[in-house]
Amino acid sequence: MKSKTTTEKASCKPVSRYRLIGLATASVLTAGALTALVPTTAQAGTAAPSGPSGPSGPSGPSAPNTLQHAFAAAAAKYHIPAEVLLAVAYQESAWDAHSGQMSTSGGYGPMHLTDVTPAILAGGPAGAVGRADLTAMGKDPALHTLQAAAKLTGLPLAELREDPAANIAGGAALLASYQQAVTGGRPSDAGQWYGAVTRYSGSSQKRGATAFANRVYATIRTGATRTTLDGQRVSMSADPKVRLATGQLSRLSLTGAAASAATECPPEVSCTFVPAASSNGQVANRPANGVRVDTVVIHDTESSYESAIATFQKPGGSSAHYVMRSSDGAVTQMVPTKDVAFHAGNYSTNLHSIGIEHEGYAAHGGTWYTEAQYEATASLVRYLSDRFGIPLDREHIIGHDNVAGPSSSLVAGMHWDPGTSWDWEHLMRLLGAPARGRHGVGPVGSAVTITPGFTENQQTLQICPVDDPTGATPACTSQRQPSNFVFLRTAPSDTAPLFGDQAIHKGGAGTDQISDWGSTAQGGQQFVVADVDGDWTAIWYSGAKVWFHNPDGINTTPAYGVRLVSAAGTTPVAVYGSSYPDRAEYPAGLSPSTQAPISYYTVPAGQAYVATRPPANTDDYFTSGAVVTGAKQMYTIQYNHRVALVYSADVTASCV
């Protein structure tokens, strides 16, 4: 492949890429986002049964023990249009039953029936201990829909929690009761269920409730098809002509038609403002003060939504700009975007980024990363990208697990959330920035995007008690689950040791423990092809040549118009985790920040790494309002599982 050698300020122009059309309402945004995900639709207005395998028959789509049948049966029993019931469940759980486990929002099953008590909020998986309004919060009827469903159906609570069919019936009964209260009947027109769907959101705020309902109806318009985590194929038809009876909103007791003036969110995201403790960040004036905002960091809370908010309100800890709820994608903003939040464990990253916490636990797989959460995240990130000019690529839309370690002593202990089960490729599609082109791998020296998929990319991981703060993992256990990465090995063989990150394993082999990020390359990350051997592809990664199984390029997509950086001479290039000016560049009266190369890492001569944007000047910020900008520039590169920084003067840049 031809390459163009350039100066350090080279401007690579990638091939044209499409972006999903930015739309103002949640319903239309979701419809556009889902279009690419739905390969087939069935007859409008039907449940389109599809079992786990085989033709219609005892073990096929009409089998009474399938989820598809359960939805059809519940819809018929409670006189609900099948597409309404299916779409509500899709937004609540993506149709996953979760084996009777409670979500971090206190919900159970495909219909996310809730049963939250103050004790659960305080000390269980929810973890909201310390909130002054804990008792009042626990009395909210929206937190006890499981009990309401039990009264309506006569089914035991345990059955509603653990049996998917019972859970679906309970949700249907609840939805039907809401419809009866709104209209006095149960019409066959799906659009006439808008009020009931809005109430099912559990939100008393108009903004959040209607955002949920609009997402449900967007799913009705496009249809959906998915294989659940337990292997069942569920599908629903499309009804693009459905008309929403929005006039029914006046019959609901909803408050707060507009978001607080303090919030910074797109209109389709339900957003309120609760300030974090002032000591957990810094007041600033980004980007008006010259400090760029060019990165979004995706986190998970490792606690409940309520607990994360309470934690960020306690002085002396961390904060994030936004916290997002799992069940419906509702957001609490806690730090203005102009200010610096302490969320990434790296001040340079904090200085130039916006942090979004997502309710969930990284060790629990993708169980509680809901479609509502992904779609709200995409909407919020697009809003931030448009506002601040944040590039929509995986060096600027990153996970906490991709943040550079700021010093040698801190690299090994950097966080690993949102983990292996955050579907990066799905998020980038929703953002309108997927990897373009067909799967494959180019010649040595070209760049590839890691694109293994998610649902079909099953990897076996070891989960240990230290990885799971809920206590639900009493001993280390191996689990096979959908994953966002490929494993990296030291040689082109399934029996070769996993690559061990130098900071974690000190020269030893890597492991398959879920928190061992050092031997994985995630979806959307870009690397340079170092070698090819049959079904195996090698990339330059962490200063080494590492291998992953890639038959016919199934796990990669060639990347074009990419900027590569390599050592300018024969001496290995130092790698950094921060980007501060030189000591002499700080004016008198300001204490300089200092940095040193990461001792474990270099860019050896002959290797190349991807930098998606030109280099940026070093800088620093002080609470007095002073901004110090250095003369030197640094590239951010995709160095290993994490990004890293190199001085532009130390490298040569080229475009491929």
mmCIF file of C-alpha atoms in Angstrom, residues 21-376:
data_model
loop_
_atom_site.group_PDB
_atom_site.id
_atom_site.type_symbol
_atom_site.label_atom_id
_atom_site.label_comp_id
_atom_site.label_asym_id
_atom_site.label_seq_id
_atom_site.Cartn_x
_atom_site.Cartn_y
_atom_site.Cartn_z
ATOM 1 C CA ILE A 21 -28.675 11.683 10.315
ATOM 2 C CA GLY A 22 -28.822 13.795 13.481
ATOM 3 C CA LEU A 23 -32.458 14.084 14.477
ATOM 4 C CA ALA A 24 -34.179 16.036 17.169
ATOM 5 C CA THR A 25 -36.521 13.532 18.746
ATOM 6 C CA ALA A 26 -35.767 10.332 20.594
ATOM 7 C CA SER A 27 -38.261 8.373 18.553
ATOM 8 C CA VAL A 28 -36.758 9.289 15.205
ATOM 9 C CA LEU A 29 -33.158 8.910 16.431
ATOM 10 C CA THR A 30 -33.906 5.413 17.665
ATOM 11 C CA ALA A 31 -35.642 4.495 14.442
ATOM 12 C CA GLY A 32 -32.597 5.513 12.437
ATOM 13 C CA ALA A 33 -30.263 3.722 14.781
ATOM 14 C CA LEU A 34 -32.215 0.487 14.728
ATOM 15 C CA THR A 35 -32.554 0.313 10.960
ATOM 16 C CA ALA A 36 -29.033 -1.056 10.570
ATOM 17 C CA LEU A 37 -29.644 -3.664 13.256
ATOM 18 C CA VAL A 38 -32.799 -5.286 11.896
ATOM 19 C CA PRO A 39 -32.048 -7.642 9.005
ATOM 20 C CA THR A 40 -35.623 -8.860 8.545
ATOM 21 C CA THR A 41 -39.142 -7.953 9.560
ATOM 22 C CA ALA A 42 -42.365 -9.924 9.554
ATOM 23 C CA GLN A 43 -45.956 -9.019 8.803
ATOM 24 C CA ALA A 44 -46.946 -5.755 10.466
ATOM 25 C CA GLY A 45 -49.027 -6.109 13.586
ATOM 26 C CA THR A 46 -48.010 -9.677 14.415
ATOM 27 C CA ALA A 47 -45.589 -11.166 16.890
ATOM 28 C CA ALA A 48 -43.727 -13.022 14.101
ATOM 29 C CA PRO A 49 -42.949 -16.098 16.216
ATOM 30 C CA SER A 50 -39.489 -17.567 15.865
ATOM 31 C CA GLY A 51 -38.184 -20.252 18.172
ATOM 32 C CA PRO A 52 -34.606 -21.124 18.990
ATOM 33 C CA SER A 53 -34.291 -23.501 16.050
ATOM 34 C CA GLY A 54 -36.121 -25.633 13.531
ATOM 35 C CA PRO A 55 -39.456 -25.303 11.737
ATOM 36 C CA SER A 56 -42.797 -24.811 13.425
ATOM 37 C CA GLY A 57 -43.518 -27.762 15.636
ATOM 38 C CA PRO A 58 -42.947 -29.116 19.144
ATOM 39 C CA SER A 59 -39.447 -27.600 19.333
ATOM 40 C CA GLY A 60 -39.926 -24.785 16.822
ATOM 41 C CA PRO A 61 -41.347 -21.273 16.903
ATOM 42 C CA SER A 62 -44.789 -22.278 18.171
ATOM 43 C CA ALA A 63 -43.416 -24.270 21.101
ATOM 44 C CA PRO A 64 -45.138 -23.057 24.288
ATOM 45 C CA ASN A 65 -41.886 -22.765 26.244
ATOM 46 C CA THR A 66 -40.295 -20.146 23.992
ATOM 47 C CA LEU A 67 -40.106 -16.446 24.760
ATOM 48 C CA GLN A 68 -41.767 -15.671 21.438
ATOM 49 C CA HIS A 69 -44.761 -17.787 22.399
ATOM 50 C CA ALA A 70 -44.856 -16.237 25.865
ATOM 51 C CA PHE A 71 -45.099 -12.743 24.384
ATOM 52 C CA ALA A 72 -47.831 -13.827 21.957
ATOM 53 C CA ALA A 73 -49.804 -15.590 24.688
ATOM 54 C CA ALA A 74 -49.590 -12.680 27.130
ATOM 55 C CA ALA A 75 -50.544 -10.176 24.440
ATOM 56 C CA ALA A 76 -53.605 -12.239 23.538
ATOM 57 C CA LYS A 77 -54.657 -12.802 27.152
ATOM 58 C CA TYR A 78 -54.493 -9.130 28.102
ATOM 59 C CA HIS A 79 -55.671 -7.793 24.725
ATOM 60 C CA ILE A 80 -52.470 -5.874 23.995
ATOM 61 C CA PRO A 81 -51.114 -5.368 20.459
ATOM 62 C CA ALA A 82 -48.217 -7.814 20.296
ATOM 63 C CA GLU A 83 -45.822 -5.232 18.939
ATOM 64 C CA VAL A 84 -46.465 -2.951 21.933
ATOM 65 C CA LEU A 85 -45.611 -5.648 24.466
ATOM 66 C CA LEU A 86 -42.542 -6.760 22.506
ATOM 67 C CA ALA A 87 -41.249 -3.215 22.045
ATOM 68 C CA VAL A 88 -41.670 -2.340 25.725
ATOM 69 C CA ALA A 89 -39.722 -5.462 26.707
ATOM 70 C CA TYR A 90 -37.063 -4.738 24.079
ATOM 71 C CA GLN A 91 -36.396 -1.345 25.615
ATOM 72 C CA GLU A 92 -36.457 -2.715 29.155
ATOM 73 C CA SER A 93 -34.224 -5.749 28.671
ATOM 74 C CA ALA A 94 -33.539 -6.469 24.981
ATOM 75 C CA TRP A 95 -35.759 -9.533 25.750
ATOM 76 C CA ASP A 96 -33.194 -11.118 28.075
ATOM 77 C CA ALA A 97 -34.539 -13.009 31.107
ATOM 78 C CA HIS A 98 -31.307 -12.716 33.169
ATOM 79 C CA SER A 99 -31.984 -16.080 34.842
ATOM 80 C CA GLY A 100 -34.049 -14.463 37.576
ATOM 81 C CA GLN A 101 -31.223 -12.156 38.656
ATOM 82 C CA MET A 102 -32.019 -8.650 39.798
ATOM 83 C CA SER A 103 -30.665 -5.762 37.739
ATOM 84 C CA THR A 104 -28.764 -2.883 39.241
ATOM 85 C CA SER A 105 -32.028 -0.933 39.026
ATOM 86 C CA GLY A 106 -33.856 -3.577 41.063
ATOM 87 C CA GLY A 107 -35.723 -5.109 38.131
ATOM 88 C CA TYR A 108 -36.386 -8.711 37.094
ATOM 89 C CA GLY A 109 -36.927 -10.497 33.825
ATOM 90 C CA PRO A 110 -37.761 -9.390 30.280
ATOM 91 C CA MET A 111 -40.333 -6.864 31.549
ATOM 92 C CA HIS A 112 -37.997 -5.448 34.221
ATOM 93 C CA LEU A 113 -40.520 -5.782 37.026
ATOM 94 C CA THR A 114 -39.075 -3.968 40.020
ATOM 95 C CA ASP A 115 -39.033 -4.822 43.716
ATOM 96 C CA VAL A 116 -36.741 -2.328 45.425
ATOM 97 C CA THR A 117 -36.639 -1.888 49.185
ATOM 98 C CA PRO A 118 -34.662 0.610 51.266
ATOM 99 C CA ALA A 119 -32.458 -2.266 52.422
ATOM 100 C CA ILE A 120 -31.621 -3.145 48.828
ATOM 101 C CA LEU A 121 -30.920 0.472 48.013
ATOM 102 C CA ALA A 122 -28.698 0.780 51.074
ATOM 103 C CA GLY A 123 -26.613 -2.358 51.213
ATOM 104 C CA GLY A 124 -27.384 -4.835 48.443
ATOM 105 C CA PRO A 125 -26.600 -4.715 44.753
ATOM 106 C CA ALA A 126 -28.132 -1.246 44.548
ATOM 107 C CA GLY A 127 -25.716 0.118 47.163
ATOM 108 C CA ALA A 128 -27.379 3.518 47.789
ATOM 109 C CA VAL A 129 -26.251 3.726 51.401
ATOM 110 C CA GLY A 130 -25.929 7.229 52.777
ATOM 111 C CA ARG A 131 -28.765 8.919 50.900
ATOM 112 C CA ALA A 132 -30.925 11.004 53.233
ATOM 113 C CA ASP A 133 -34.088 10.230 51.280
ATOM 114 C CA LEU A 134 -33.540 6.477 51.255
ATOM 115 C CA THR A 135 -36.806 5.583 52.999
ATOM 116 C CA ALA A 136 -38.877 7.906 50.844
ATOM 117 C CA MET A 137 -37.166 6.617 47.734
ATOM 118 C CA GLY A 138 -38.018 3.057 48.690
ATOM 119 C CA LYS A 139 -41.734 3.920 48.891
ATOM 120 C CA ASP A 140 -41.958 5.023 45.274
ATOM 121 C CA PRO A 141 -44.570 2.777 43.577
ATOM 122 C CA ALA A 142 -42.373 2.670 40.471
ATOM 123 C CA LEU A 143 -39.904 0.604 42.509
ATOM 124 C CA HIS A 144 -42.476 -2.097 43.288
ATOM 125 C CA THR A 145 -44.067 -3.073 39.978
ATOM 126 C CA LEU A 146 -43.359 -6.731 40.745
ATOM 127 C CA GLN A 147 -45.738 -6.571 43.697
ATOM 128 C CA ALA A 148 -48.337 -4.774 41.579
ATOM 129 C CA ALA A 149 -48.042 -7.480 38.904
ATOM 130 C CA ALA A 150 -48.470 -10.176 41.552
ATOM 131 C CA LYS A 151 -51.762 -8.624 42.662
ATOM 132 C CA LEU A 152 -52.998 -8.351 39.086
ATOM 133 C CA THR A 153 -52.072 -11.898 38.051
ATOM 134 C CA GLY A 154 -52.271 -13.842 41.323
ATOM 135 C CA LEU A 155 -48.815 -15.260 40.594
ATOM 136 C CA PRO A 156 -46.246 -15.638 43.384
ATOM 137 C CA LEU A 157 -43.451 -13.081 43.552
ATOM 138 C CA ALA A 158 -40.811 -15.771 43.132
ATOM 139 C CA GLU A 159 -42.425 -17.022 39.935
ATOM 140 C CA LEU A 160 -42.626 -13.514 38.511
ATOM 141 C CA ARG A 161 -38.942 -13.022 39.279
ATOM 142 C CA GLU A 162 -37.638 -16.344 37.989
ATOM 143 C CA ASP A 163 -39.990 -17.608 35.261
ATOM 144 C CA PRO A 164 -39.691 -15.566 32.031
ATOM 145 C CA ALA A 165 -43.188 -16.460 30.848
ATOM 146 C CA ALA A 166 -44.694 -15.421 34.181
ATOM 147 C CA ASN A 167 -42.655 -12.227 34.120
ATOM 148 C CA ILE A 168 -43.953 -11.391 30.643
ATOM 149 C CA ALA A 169 -47.518 -12.088 31.773
ATOM 150 C CA GLY A 170 -46.998 -9.843 34.799
ATOM 151 C CA GLY A 171 -45.681 -7.030 32.646
ATOM 152 C CA ALA A 172 -48.597 -7.440 30.246
ATOM 153 C CA ALA A 173 -51.101 -7.280 33.097
ATOM 154 C CA LEU A 174 -49.437 -4.149 34.406
ATOM 155 C CA LEU A 175 -49.408 -2.501 30.977
ATOM 156 C CA ALA A 176 -53.059 -3.412 30.427
ATOM 157 C CA SER A 177 -54.027 -1.902 33.775
ATOM 158 C CA TYR A 178 -52.284 1.334 32.826
ATOM 159 C CA GLN A 179 -54.137 1.397 29.512
ATOM 160 C CA GLN A 180 -57.455 0.795 31.245
ATOM 161 C CA ALA A 181 -56.771 3.751 33.523
ATOM 162 C CA VAL A 182 -55.794 6.028 30.632
ATOM 163 C CA THR A 183 -58.497 5.210 28.062
ATOM 164 C CA GLY A 184 -60.986 2.932 29.770
ATOM 165 C CA GLY A 185 -60.377 0.197 27.192
ATOM 166 C CA ARG A 186 -57.795 -1.867 25.344
ATOM 167 C CA PRO A 187 -57.814 -0.792 21.691
ATOM 168 C CA SER A 188 -56.203 -2.821 18.935
ATOM 169 C CA ASP A 189 -54.453 0.269 17.544
ATOM 170 C CA ALA A 190 -50.868 0.234 18.848
ATOM 171 C CA GLY A 191 -50.632 4.028 18.718
ATOM 172 C CA GLN A 192 -53.476 4.332 21.219
ATOM 173 C CA TRP A 193 -51.295 2.713 23.893
ATOM 174 C CA TYR A 194 -48.960 5.698 24.076
ATOM 175 C CA GLY A 195 -50.175 6.808 27.500
ATOM 176 C CA ALA A 196 -49.839 3.333 29.001
ATOM 177 C CA VAL A 197 -46.346 2.896 27.555
ATOM 178 C CA THR A 198 -45.356 6.290 28.931
ATOM 179 C CA ARG A 199 -46.549 5.275 32.388
ATOM 180 C CA TYR A 200 -44.699 1.944 32.152
ATOM 181 C CA SER A 201 -41.448 3.911 32.108
ATOM 182 C CA GLY A 202 -41.904 4.432 35.853
ATOM 183 C CA SER A 203 -40.847 8.064 35.519
ATOM 184 C CA SER A 204 -42.999 10.817 36.985
ATOM 185 C CA GLN A 205 -41.178 13.403 34.862
ATOM 186 C CA LYS A 206 -42.610 14.172 31.471
ATOM 187 C CA ARG A 207 -39.205 14.400 29.833
ATOM 188 C CA GLY A 208 -38.017 10.970 30.923
ATOM 189 C CA ALA A 209 -41.364 9.225 30.517
ATOM 190 C CA THR A 210 -41.931 10.432 26.978
ATOM 191 C CA ALA A 211 -38.340 9.675 26.002
ATOM 192 C CA PHE A 212 -38.953 6.037 26.966
ATOM 193 C CA ALA A 213 -42.277 5.919 25.112
ATOM 194 C CA ASN A 214 -40.719 7.445 22.000
ATOM 195 C CA ARG A 215 -37.990 4.797 22.001
ATOM 196 C CA VAL A 216 -40.615 2.072 22.308
ATOM 197 C CA TYR A 217 -42.531 3.438 19.338
ATOM 198 C CA ALA A 218 -39.363 3.845 17.328
ATOM 199 C CA THR A 219 -38.845 0.105 17.808
ATOM 200 C CA ILE A 220 -42.437 -0.503 16.675
ATOM 201 C CA ARG A 221 -41.790 1.530 13.535
ATOM 202 C CA THR A 222 -38.645 -0.381 12.574
ATOM 203 C CA GLY A 223 -39.229 -3.808 14.065
ATOM 204 C CA ALA A 224 -36.462 -5.774 15.745
ATOM 205 C CA THR A 225 -34.866 -9.220 15.692
ATOM 206 C CA ARG A 226 -32.424 -10.565 18.262
ATOM 207 C CA THR A 227 -31.012 -13.765 19.711
ATOM 208 C CA THR A 228 -31.152 -13.507 23.501
ATOM 209 C CA LEU A 229 -28.315 -14.415 25.829
ATOM 210 C CA ASP A 230 -29.927 -17.821 26.448
ATOM 211 C CA GLY A 231 -30.059 -18.530 22.699
ATOM 212 C CA GLN A 232 -33.694 -17.772 21.852
ATOM 213 C CA ARG A 233 -34.546 -15.988 18.637
ATOM 214 C CA VAL A 234 -37.175 -13.291 19.158
ATOM 215 C CA SER A 235 -38.517 -10.969 16.507
ATOM 216 C CA MET A 236 -41.211 -8.383 16.023
ATOM 217 C CA SER A 237 -42.642 -6.863 12.898
ATOM 218 C CA ALA A 238 -42.380 -3.282 11.736
ATOM 219 C CA ASP A 239 -45.288 -0.857 11.685
ATOM 220 C CA PRO A 240 -43.865 2.302 10.087
ATOM 221 C CA LYS A 241 -47.306 3.945 9.920
ATOM 222 C CA VAL A 242 -48.088 3.796 13.647
ATOM 223 C CA ARG A 243 -49.474 7.113 14.926
ATOM 224 C CA LEU A 244 -48.863 8.182 18.518
ATOM 225 C CA ALA A 245 -51.762 9.326 20.691
ATOM 226 C CA THR A 246 -49.656 11.943 22.465
ATOM 227 C CA GLY A 247 -52.773 13.744 23.641
ATOM 228 C CA GLN A 248 -53.085 11.061 26.312
ATOM 229 C CA LEU A 249 -50.202 12.670 28.223
ATOM 230 C CA SER A 250 -52.630 15.171 29.709
ATOM 231 C CA ARG A 251 -54.296 12.277 31.542
ATOM 232 C CA LEU A 252 -51.078 11.304 33.305
ATOM 233 C CA SER A 253 -49.667 12.945 36.422
ATOM 234 C CA LEU A 254 -46.361 13.994 34.911
ATOM 235 C CA THR A 255 -44.252 16.898 36.090
ATOM 236 C CA GLY A 256 -41.315 18.900 34.809
ATOM 237 C CA ALA A 257 -41.994 19.286 31.111
ATOM 238 C CA ALA A 258 -38.614 20.952 30.675
ATOM 239 C CA ALA A 259 -35.188 20.044 31.948
ATOM 240 C CA SER A 260 -33.448 22.164 34.545
ATOM 241 C CA ALA A 261 -31.698 25.167 33.065
ATOM 242 C CA ALA A 262 -28.466 23.815 34.516
ATOM 243 C CA THR A 263 -28.454 20.660 32.390
ATOM 244 C CA GLU A 264 -26.585 20.189 29.123
ATOM 245 C CA CYS A 265 -28.293 17.364 27.272
ATOM 246 C CA PRO A 266 -29.941 16.826 23.904
ATOM 247 C CA PRO A 267 -33.743 17.212 24.026
ATOM 248 C CA GLU A 268 -34.456 13.485 23.669
ATOM 249 C CA VAL A 269 -32.489 12.545 26.813
ATOM 250 C CA SER A 270 -34.208 12.844 30.187
ATOM 251 C CA CYS A 271 -31.816 14.999 32.159
ATOM 252 C CA THR A 272 -31.759 16.513 35.649
ATOM 253 C CA PHE A 273 -28.947 18.248 37.529
ATOM 254 C CA VAL A 274 -27.570 17.260 40.943
ATOM 255 C CA PRO A 275 -24.212 18.897 41.752
ATOM 256 C CA ALA A 276 -21.220 16.799 42.750
ATOM 257 C CA ALA A 277 -19.108 17.892 45.708
ATOM 258 C CA SER A 278 -16.972 20.837 44.696
ATOM 259 C CA SER A 279 -13.816 19.121 45.921
ATOM 260 C CA ASN A 280 -14.340 16.301 43.412
ATOM 261 C CA GLY A 281 -13.419 18.462 40.440
ATOM 262 C CA GLN A 282 -12.330 21.921 39.405
ATOM 263 C CA VAL A 283 -14.291 24.924 38.258
ATOM 264 C CA ALA A 284 -13.030 25.954 34.835
ATOM 265 C CA ASN A 285 -14.202 27.571 31.631
ATOM 266 C CA ARG A 286 -13.490 24.958 28.974
ATOM 267 C CA PRO A 287 -13.035 25.459 26.043
ATOM 268 C CA ALA A 288 -13.348 29.255 26.231
ATOM 269 C CA ASN A 289 -10.178 29.362 28.362
ATOM 270 C CA GLY A 290 -8.211 27.587 25.662
ATOM 271 C CA VAL A 291 -8.426 24.086 27.153
ATOM 272 C CA ARG A 292 -9.757 21.745 24.476
ATOM 273 C CA VAL A 293 -12.448 19.146 25.168
ATOM 274 C CA ASP A 294 -11.723 16.291 22.785
ATOM 275 C CA THR A 295 -12.525 13.022 24.568
ATOM 276 C CA VAL A 296 -15.520 11.212 26.051
ATOM 277 C CA VAL A 297 -14.783 8.518 28.651
ATOM 278 C CA ILE A 298 -17.363 5.759 29.127
ATOM 279 C CA HIS A 299 -17.475 4.289 32.654
ATOM 280 C CA ASP A 300 -19.669 1.937 34.588
ATOM 281 C CA THR A 301 -20.601 2.776 38.161
ATOM 282 C CA GLU A 302 -19.929 -0.605 39.830
ATOM 283 C CA SER A 303 -22.917 0.390 41.956
ATOM 284 C CA SER A 304 -26.508 1.469 41.541
ATOM 285 C CA TYR A 305 -27.472 4.686 39.810
ATOM 286 C CA GLU A 306 -28.603 6.177 43.113
ATOM 287 C CA SER A 307 -25.441 5.099 44.915
ATOM 288 C CA ALA A 308 -23.194 6.642 42.267
ATOM 289 C CA ILE A 309 -24.990 9.963 42.591
ATOM 290 C CA ALA A 310 -24.679 9.830 46.378
ATOM 291 C CA THR A 311 -20.991 8.931 46.144
ATOM 292 C CA PHE A 312 -20.206 11.850 43.861
ATOM 293 C CA GLN A 313 -21.900 14.209 46.336
ATOM 294 C CA LYS A 314 -19.466 13.194 49.081
ATOM 295 C CA PRO A 315 -16.391 15.445 49.338
ATOM 296 C CA GLY A 316 -12.955 13.982 48.780
ATOM 297 C CA GLY A 317 -13.888 11.442 46.113
ATOM 298 C CA SER A 318 -14.542 11.282 42.399
ATOM 299 C CA SER A 319 -17.176 12.701 40.110
ATOM 300 C CA ALA A 320 -18.394 12.482 36.537
ATOM 301 C CA HIS A 321 -20.164 14.925 34.302
ATOM 302 C CA TYR A 322 -23.060 12.526 33.730
ATOM 303 C CA VAL A 323 -24.517 9.425 35.391
ATOM 304 C CA MET A 324 -26.883 7.284 33.328
ATOM 305 C CA ARG A 325 -29.524 4.882 34.617
ATOM 306 C CA SER A 326 -29.634 1.353 33.207
ATOM 307 C CA SER A 327 -33.367 0.791 32.923
ATOM 308 C CA ASP A 328 -34.341 3.786 30.805
ATOM 309 C CA GLY A 329 -31.248 5.844 29.935
ATOM 310 C CA ALA A 330 -32.257 8.739 32.175
ATOM 311 C CA VAL A 331 -29.346 11.029 33.076
ATOM 312 C CA THR A 332 -28.270 13.003 36.102
ATOM 313 C CA GLN A 333 -25.700 15.639 35.213
ATOM 314 C CA MET A 334 -23.391 16.350 38.141
ATOM 315 C CA VAL A 335 -20.630 18.560 36.735
ATOM 316 C CA PRO A 336 -21.014 21.303 34.099
ATOM 317 C CA THR A 337 -19.132 20.441 30.927
ATOM 318 C CA LYS A 338 -17.048 23.607 31.246
ATOM 319 C CA ASP A 339 -15.589 22.240 34.498
ATOM 320 C CA VAL A 340 -13.101 19.448 35.117
ATOM 321 C CA ALA A 341 -14.464 16.285 36.738
ATOM 322 C CA PHE A 342 -12.173 13.824 38.507
ATOM 323 C CA HIS A 343 -13.272 10.621 36.814
ATOM 324 C CA ALA A 344 -10.518 9.044 34.724
ATOM 325 C CA GLY A 345 -7.615 8.580 37.138
ATOM 326 C CA ASN A 346 -5.439 10.726 34.900
ATOM 327 C CA TYR A 347 -5.416 14.518 35.191
ATOM 328 C CA SER A 348 -4.469 15.107 31.564
ATOM 329 C CA THR A 349 -7.415 12.977 30.497
ATOM 330 C CA ASN A 350 -9.698 14.710 33.003
ATOM 331 C CA LEU A 351 -8.593 18.089 31.698
ATOM 332 C CA HIS A 352 -9.664 17.323 28.131
ATOM 333 C CA SER A 353 -12.572 14.935 28.622
ATOM 334 C CA ILE A 354 -16.183 14.485 29.643
ATOM 335 C CA GLY A 355 -17.021 11.451 31.769
ATOM 336 C CA ILE A 356 -20.244 9.452 31.459
ATOM 337 C CA GLU A 357 -20.923 6.865 34.167
ATOM 338 C CA HIS A 358 -23.293 4.017 33.285
ATOM 339 C CA GLU A 359 -25.171 2.103 35.936
ATOM 340 C CA GLY A 360 -23.864 -1.447 35.876
ATOM 341 C CA TYR A 361 -21.184 -3.944 36.848
ATOM 342 C CA ALA A 362 -18.405 -4.865 34.426
ATOM 343 C CA ALA A 363 -18.146 -8.433 35.781
ATOM 344 C CA HIS A 364 -21.817 -9.129 35.082
ATOM 345 C CA GLY A 365 -21.362 -9.263 31.333
ATOM 346 C CA GLY A 366 -23.659 -7.155 29.180
ATOM 347 C CA THR A 367 -26.634 -8.026 31.351
ATOM 348 C CA TRP A 368 -27.429 -4.480 32.436
ATOM 349 C CA TYR A 369 -26.092 -2.469 29.518
ATOM 350 C CA THR A 370 -29.556 -1.923 28.043
ATOM 351 C CA GLU A 371 -30.588 -0.770 24.594
ATOM 352 C CA ALA A 372 -32.140 2.299 26.198
ATOM 353 C CA GLN A 373 -28.744 3.058 27.727
ATOM 354 C CA TYR A 374 -26.866 2.614 24.447
ATOM 355 C CA GLU A 375 -29.285 4.828 22.561
ATOM 356 C CA ALA A 376 -29.275 7.565 25.195
#
